[in-house]
PDB file of C-alpha atoms in Angstrom:
ATOM      1  CA  UNK A 135       1.058 -42.413 -21.193  1.00  0.00           C
ATOM      2  CA  UNK A 136      -1.972 -43.134 -20.178  1.00  0.00           C
ATOM      3  CA  UNK A 137      -5.105 -40.682 -18.705  1.00  0.00           C
ATOM      4  CA  UNK A 138      -3.752 -40.763 -15.062  1.00  0.00           C
ATOM      5  CA  UNK A 139      -0.494 -39.582 -15.763  1.00  0.00           C
ATOM      6  CA  UNK A 140      -2.265 -36.592 -18.752  1.00  0.00           C
ATOM      7  CA  UNK A 141      -4.082 -35.385 -16.196  1.00  0.00           C
ATOM      8  CA  UNK A 142      -1.540 -35.249 -13.140  1.00  0.00           C
ATOM      9  CA  UNK A 143       0.974 -33.550 -16.636  1.00  0.00           C
ATOM     10  CA  UNK A 144      -2.577 -30.841 -17.115  1.00  0.00           C
ATOM     11  CA  UNK A 145      -2.544 -30.098 -14.102  1.00  0.00           C
ATOM     12  CA  UNK A 146       0.791 -29.264 -12.677  1.00  0.00           C
ATOM     13  CA  UNK A 147       1.648 -27.002 -15.716  1.00  0.00           C
ATOM     14  CA  UNK A 148      -1.922 -24.874 -15.332  1.00  0.00           C
ATOM     15  CA  UNK A 149      -0.255 -24.612 -11.160  1.00  0.00           C
ATOM     16  CA  UNK A 150       2.508 -23.572 -12.902  1.00  0.00           C
ATOM     17  CA  UNK A 151       1.193 -20.889 -14.852  1.00  0.00           C
ATOM     18  CA  UNK A 152      -1.184 -19.400 -11.849  1.00  0.00           C
ATOM     19  CA  UNK A 153       2.016 -19.547  -9.618  1.00  0.00           C
ATOM     20  CA  UNK A 154       4.397 -17.932 -12.276  1.00  0.00           C
ATOM     21  CA  UNK A 155       1.515 -14.641 -12.454  1.00  0.00           C
ATOM     22  CA  UNK A 156       2.488 -12.374 -10.227  1.00  0.00           C
ATOM     23  CA  UNK A 157      -1.235 -10.534  -9.618  1.00  0.00           C
ATOM     24  CA  UNK A 158      -2.106 -14.124  -8.602  1.00  0.00           C
ATOM     25  CA  UNK A 159      -0.502 -13.938  -5.159  1.00  0.00           C
ATOM     26  CA  UNK A 160      -0.328 -10.262  -4.645  1.00  0.00           C
ATOM     27  CA  UNK A 161      -2.553  -9.319  -2.211  1.00  0.00           C
ATOM     28  CA  UNK A 162      -3.617  -5.981  -2.733  1.00  0.00           C
ATOM     29  CA  UNK A 163      -5.541  -7.567  -6.184  1.00  0.00           C
ATOM     30  CA  UNK A 164      -6.265 -11.136  -4.411  1.00  0.00           C
ATOM     31  CA  UNK A 165      -7.837  -8.784  -1.511  1.00  0.00           C
ATOM     32  CA  UNK A 166      -9.467  -6.358  -3.873  1.00  0.00           C
ATOM     33  CA  UNK A 167     -13.596  -6.290  -4.435  1.00  0.00           C
ATOM     34  CA  UNK A 168     -12.702  -5.915  -8.049  1.00  0.00           C
ATOM     35  CA  UNK A 169      -9.670  -8.409  -8.280  1.00  0.00           C
ATOM     36  CA  UNK A 170      -6.985  -5.578  -9.553  1.00  0.00           C
ATOM     37  CA  UNK A 171      -4.825  -3.814  -8.512  1.00  0.00           C
ATOM     38  CA  UNK A 172      -6.736  -0.725  -6.052  1.00  0.00           C
ATOM     39  CA  UNK A 173      -3.965   2.142  -7.171  1.00  0.00           C
ATOM     40  CA  UNK A 174      -4.934   1.145 -10.686  1.00  0.00           C
ATOM     41  CA  UNK A 175      -8.211   0.450  -9.772  1.00  0.00           C
ATOM     42  CA  UNK A 176      -8.024   4.716  -8.718  1.00  0.00           C
ATOM     43  CA  UNK A 177      -5.529   6.081 -11.266  1.00  0.00           C
ATOM     44  CA  UNK A 178      -7.184   8.787 -13.887  1.00  0.00           C
ATOM     45  CA  UNK A 179      -7.038   8.687 -17.020  1.00  0.00           C
ATOM     46  CA  UNK A 180      -8.160  12.583 -17.498  1.00  0.00           C
ATOM     47  CA  UNK A 181      -5.515  15.114 -16.832  1.00  0.00           C
ATOM     48  CA  UNK A 182      -6.367  16.652 -13.477  1.00  0.00           C
ATOM     49  CA  UNK A 183      -6.780  20.139 -13.439  1.00  0.00           C
ATOM     50  CA  UNK A 184      -4.912  21.500 -10.421  1.00  0.00           C
ATOM     51  CA  UNK A 185      -6.529  24.575 -11.097  1.00  0.00           C
ATOM     52  CA  UNK A 186      -9.347  24.725  -9.466  1.00  0.00           C
ATOM     53  CA  UNK A 187      -8.056  22.693  -6.426  1.00  0.00           C
ATOM     54  CA  UNK A 188      -6.961  24.860  -3.572  1.00  0.00           C
ATOM     55  CA  UNK A 189      -5.891  22.264  -1.019  1.00  0.00           C
ATOM     56  CA  UNK A 190      -2.741  20.488  -0.982  1.00  0.00           C
ATOM     57  CA  UNK A 191      -0.492  18.682   0.911  1.00  0.00           C
ATOM     58  CA  UNK A 192       2.212  16.318   1.884  1.00  0.00           C
ATOM     59  CA  UNK A 193       2.631  13.287   4.069  1.00  0.00           C
ATOM     60  CA  UNK A 194       5.310  11.094   6.015  1.00  0.00           C
ATOM     61  CA  UNK A 195       3.327   8.099   6.976  1.00  0.00           C
ATOM     62  CA  UNK A 196       5.887   5.363   9.188  1.00  0.00           C
ATOM     63  CA  UNK A 197       5.998   2.256   7.870  1.00  0.00           C
ATOM     64  CA  UNK A 198       8.057  -0.795   9.667  1.00  0.00           C
ATOM     65  CA  UNK A 199       8.964  -3.360   7.465  1.00  0.00           C
ATOM     66  CA  UNK A 200      10.823  -5.385  11.109  1.00  0.00           C
ATOM     67  CA  UNK A 201      12.005  -4.618  14.591  1.00  0.00           C
ATOM     68  CA  UNK A 202      14.211  -5.763  17.161  1.00  0.00           C
ATOM     69  CA  UNK A 203      13.097  -7.937  19.880  1.00  0.00           C
ATOM     70  CA  UNK A 204      15.563  -8.855  22.076  1.00  0.00           C
ATOM     71  CA  UNK A 205      18.990  -8.057  22.610  1.00  0.00           C
ATOM     72  CA  UNK A 206      20.184 -10.165  20.303  1.00  0.00           C
ATOM     73  CA  UNK A 207      19.262  -7.836  17.868  1.00  0.00           C
ATOM     74  CA  UNK A 208      16.716 -10.051  16.262  1.00  0.00           C
ATOM     75  CA  UNK A 209      14.191  -8.447  14.022  1.00  0.00           C
ATOM     76  CA  UNK A 210      10.730 -10.063  13.239  1.00  0.00           C
ATOM     77  CA  UNK A 211       9.552  -8.834  10.020  1.00  0.00           C
ATOM     78  CA  UNK A 212       5.990  -6.972   9.648  1.00  0.00           C
ATOM     79  CA  UNK A 213       3.104  -6.357   6.888  1.00  0.00           C
ATOM     80  CA  UNK A 214       1.820  -3.648   7.118  1.00  0.00           C
ATOM     81  CA  UNK A 215      -1.756  -1.888   5.020  1.00  0.00           C
ATOM     82  CA  UNK A 216      -1.133   1.346   4.672  1.00  0.00           C
ATOM     83  CA  UNK A 217      -5.348   3.651   4.220  1.00  0.00           C
ATOM     84  CA  UNK A 218      -5.369   6.424   2.598  1.00  0.00           C
ATOM     85  CA  UNK A 219      -8.596   7.820   2.682  1.00  0.00           C
ATOM     86  CA  UNK A 220     -11.493  10.807   1.782  1.00  0.00           C
ATOM     87  CA  UNK A 221     -12.941  12.225   4.968  1.00  0.00           C
ATOM     88  CA  UNK A 222     -15.679  14.388   2.970  1.00  0.00           C
ATOM     89  CA  UNK A 223     -19.363  13.241   2.439  1.00  0.00           C
ATOM     90  CA  UNK A 224     -19.200  14.736  -1.715  1.00  0.00           C
ATOM     91  CA  UNK A 225     -16.128  16.269  -2.277  1.00  0.00           C
ATOM     92  CA  UNK A 226     -13.248  14.122  -4.266  1.00  0.00           C
ATOM     93  CA  UNK A 227      -9.569  14.217  -2.425  1.00  0.00           C
ATOM     94  CA  UNK A 228      -6.970  12.867  -5.152  1.00  0.00           C
ATOM     95  CA  UNK A 229      -3.876  11.989  -4.124  1.00  0.00           C
ATOM     96  CA  UNK A 230      -0.464  13.028  -6.607  1.00  0.00           C
ATOM     97  CA  UNK A 231       1.750  10.742  -4.533  1.00  0.00           C
ATOM     98  CA  UNK A 232       2.639   7.704  -3.012  1.00  0.00           C
ATOM     99  CA  UNK A 233       6.423   7.191  -2.447  1.00  0.00           C
ATOM    100  CA  UNK A 234       8.772   4.373  -0.089  1.00  0.00           C
ATOM    101  CA  UNK A 235      11.419   4.819   0.747  1.00  0.00           C
ATOM    102  CA  UNK A 236      14.209   3.185   3.559  1.00  0.00           C
ATOM    103  CA  UNK A 237      15.740   3.503   6.736  1.00  0.00           C
ATOM    104  CA  UNK A 238      18.397   5.611   4.879  1.00  0.00           C
ATOM    105  CA  UNK A 239      15.981   8.080   3.091  1.00  0.00           C
ATOM    106  CA  UNK A 240      17.014   5.867  -0.403  1.00  0.00           C
ATOM    107  CA  UNK A 241      13.188   5.840  -2.466  1.00  0.00           C
ATOM    108  CA  UNK A 242      12.105   2.682  -3.432  1.00  0.00           C
ATOM    109  CA  UNK A 243       9.321   2.121  -5.283  1.00  0.00           C
ATOM    110  CA  UNK A 244       6.679   4.797  -6.399  1.00  0.00           C
ATOM    111  CA  UNK A 245       3.317   4.566  -6.883  1.00  0.00           C
ATOM    112  CA  UNK A 246       1.486   5.963  -9.198  1.00  0.00           C
ATOM    113  CA  UNK A 247       2.094   6.271 -13.007  1.00  0.00           C
ATOM    114  CA  UNK A 248      -1.080   8.909 -12.593  1.00  0.00           C
ATOM    115  CA  UNK A 249      -2.799  10.938 -10.416  1.00  0.00           C
ATOM    116  CA  UNK A 250      -5.422   9.037  -8.227  1.00  0.00           C
ATOM    117  CA  UNK A 251      -9.577  10.454  -7.320  1.00  0.00           C
ATOM    118  CA  UNK A 252     -10.787   8.721  -4.617  1.00  0.00           C
ATOM    119  CA  UNK A 253     -14.427   9.776  -3.950  1.00  0.00           C
ATOM    120  CA  UNK A 254     -16.227  11.362  -1.127  1.00  0.00           C
ATOM    121  CA  UNK A 255     -15.685   8.631   1.773  1.00  0.00           C
ATOM    122  CA  UNK A 256     -13.822   6.323   0.097  1.00  0.00           C
ATOM    123  CA  UNK A 257     -10.389   4.607   0.496  1.00  0.00           C
ATOM    124  CA  UNK A 258      -7.246   3.108  -0.931  1.00  0.00           C
ATOM    125  CA  UNK A 259      -5.835   0.267   1.703  1.00  0.00           C
ATOM    126  CA  UNK A 260      -2.447  -0.545   0.127  1.00  0.00           C
ATOM    127  CA  UNK A 261      -0.903  -3.807   1.568  1.00  0.00           C
ATOM    128  CA  UNK A 262       2.703  -3.794   1.843  1.00  0.00           C
ATOM    129  CA  UNK A 263       4.056  -7.406   2.919  1.00  0.00           C
ATOM    130  CA  UNK A 264       6.438  -8.898   5.274  1.00  0.00           C
ATOM    131  CA  UNK A 265       8.779  -9.520   3.085  1.00  0.00           C
ATOM    132  CA  UNK A 266       9.348  -7.212   1.241  1.00  0.00           C
ATOM    133  CA  UNK A 267      12.522  -6.114   3.570  1.00  0.00           C
ATOM    134  CA  UNK A 268      13.376  -3.065   1.263  1.00  0.00           C
ATOM    135  CA  UNK A 269      12.257  -0.578   3.527  1.00  0.00           C
ATOM    136  CA  UNK A 270      13.366  -1.251   7.222  1.00  0.00           C
ATOM    137  CA  UNK A 271      12.550  -0.310  10.604  1.00  0.00           C
ATOM    138  CA  UNK A 272      12.631   2.943   9.209  1.00  0.00           C
ATOM    139  CA  UNK A 273      10.305   3.068   6.320  1.00  0.00           C
ATOM    140  CA  UNK A 274       7.902   5.660   5.419  1.00  0.00           C
ATOM    141  CA  UNK A 275       5.536   6.853   2.587  1.00  0.00           C
ATOM    142  CA  UNK A 276       5.969  10.122   1.089  1.00  0.00           C
ATOM    143  CA  UNK A 277       1.524  10.438   0.064  1.00  0.00           C
ATOM    144  CA  UNK A 278       0.586  13.604  -1.508  1.00  0.00           C
ATOM    145  CA  UNK A 279      -3.306  14.647  -1.584  1.00  0.00           C
ATOM    146  CA  UNK A 280      -5.131  17.633  -3.143  1.00  0.00           C
ATOM    147  CA  UNK A 281      -8.632  18.682  -3.106  1.00  0.00           C
ATOM    148  CA  UNK A 282     -11.009  21.401  -3.750  1.00  0.00           C
ATOM    149  CA  UNK A 283     -10.365  23.278  -0.329  1.00  0.00           C
ATOM    150  CA  UNK A 284      -9.323  22.465   2.951  1.00  0.00           C
ATOM    151  CA  UNK A 285     -12.209  20.793   4.005  1.00  0.00           C
ATOM    152  CA  UNK A 286     -11.054  17.724   1.718  1.00  0.00           C
ATOM    153  CA  UNK A 287      -8.599  16.790   4.401  1.00  0.00           C
ATOM    154  CA  UNK A 288      -7.663  12.817   4.626  1.00  0.00           C
ATOM    155  CA  UNK A 289      -6.890  10.797   7.494  1.00  0.00           C
ATOM    156  CA  UNK A 290      -3.260   8.835   6.272  1.00  0.00           C
ATOM    157  CA  UNK A 291      -2.642   5.232   8.841  1.00  0.00           C
ATOM    158  CA  UNK A 292      -1.194   2.328   8.644  1.00  0.00           C
ATOM    159  CA  UNK A 293      -1.572  -0.873  10.458  1.00  0.00           C
ATOM    160  CA  UNK A 294       1.105  -2.955  11.053  1.00  0.00           C
ATOM    161  CA  UNK A 295       1.263  -6.847  11.477  1.00  0.00           C
ATOM    162  CA  UNK A 296       3.374  -9.606  13.400  1.00  0.00           C
ATOM    163  CA  UNK A 297       4.073 -12.025  15.152  1.00  0.00           C
ATOM    164  CA  UNK A 298       6.917 -13.897  17.435  1.00  0.00           C
ATOM    165  CA  UNK A 299       6.509 -16.918  18.907  1.00  0.00           C
ATOM    166  CA  UNK A 300       3.116 -17.995  19.146  1.00  0.00           C
ATOM    167  CA  UNK A 301       1.915 -14.654  19.780  1.00  0.00           C
ATOM    168  CA  UNK A 302       0.478 -11.972  17.299  1.00  0.00           C
ATOM    169  CA  UNK A 303       0.565  -8.328  17.576  1.00  0.00           C
ATOM    170  CA  UNK A 304      -0.187  -4.643  15.568  1.00  0.00           C
ATOM    171  CA  UNK A 305       0.091  -1.131  16.035  1.00  0.00           C
ATOM    172  CA  UNK A 306      -0.726   2.221  13.986  1.00  0.00           C
ATOM    173  CA  UNK A 307       0.681   5.172  12.568  1.00  0.00           C
ATOM    174  CA  UNK A 308      -0.775   7.825  11.776  1.00  0.00           C
ATOM    175  CA  UNK A 309       0.234  10.361   8.994  1.00  0.00           C
ATOM    176  CA  UNK A 310       2.187  13.735   9.449  1.00  0.00           C
ATOM    177  CA  UNK A 311       1.973  16.727   7.477  1.00  0.00           C
ATOM    178  CA  UNK A 312       5.456  17.505   6.499  1.00  0.00           C
ATOM    179  CA  UNK A 313       6.664  21.228   6.721  1.00  0.00           C
ATOM    180  CA  UNK A 314       6.218  23.255   3.431  1.00  0.00           C
TER     181      UNK A 314
END
């Protein structure tokens, strides 16, 4: 084998190995500042003292994996970005649950292994790729948060993006508190 063939073989092998690394294609890792999954980066290693947290709320956040576009029941796949924002200037917000459900209400994935801490004015953005079609048109997140007191209320939103033909569109949804 000559040097050229060895070089091509080596480059091809490297690209194949990179392609096997899920973090190399995960947009949550690729677009994060520290090249790490933002949920894993914020997950806490120490236990949260829940006895000192008086604010606790659960939110429902609609997410659309696809939407119908015409009378022939064709659909367009959408990407979505879930955004959880701590709106306080000095207090942390604790996120205990981020669960993703499909249109039928079946749990698809629990995103947290441990609670995460959003520092004052911190934001967690998490991308659901348009190729993830399990959620369907009625997909949603259930997010549970806690804080020191009632002043630690988050803003929770989702932004969906899609395109059809030569047109692109975007829309957003807001998290709604779940009645207990």
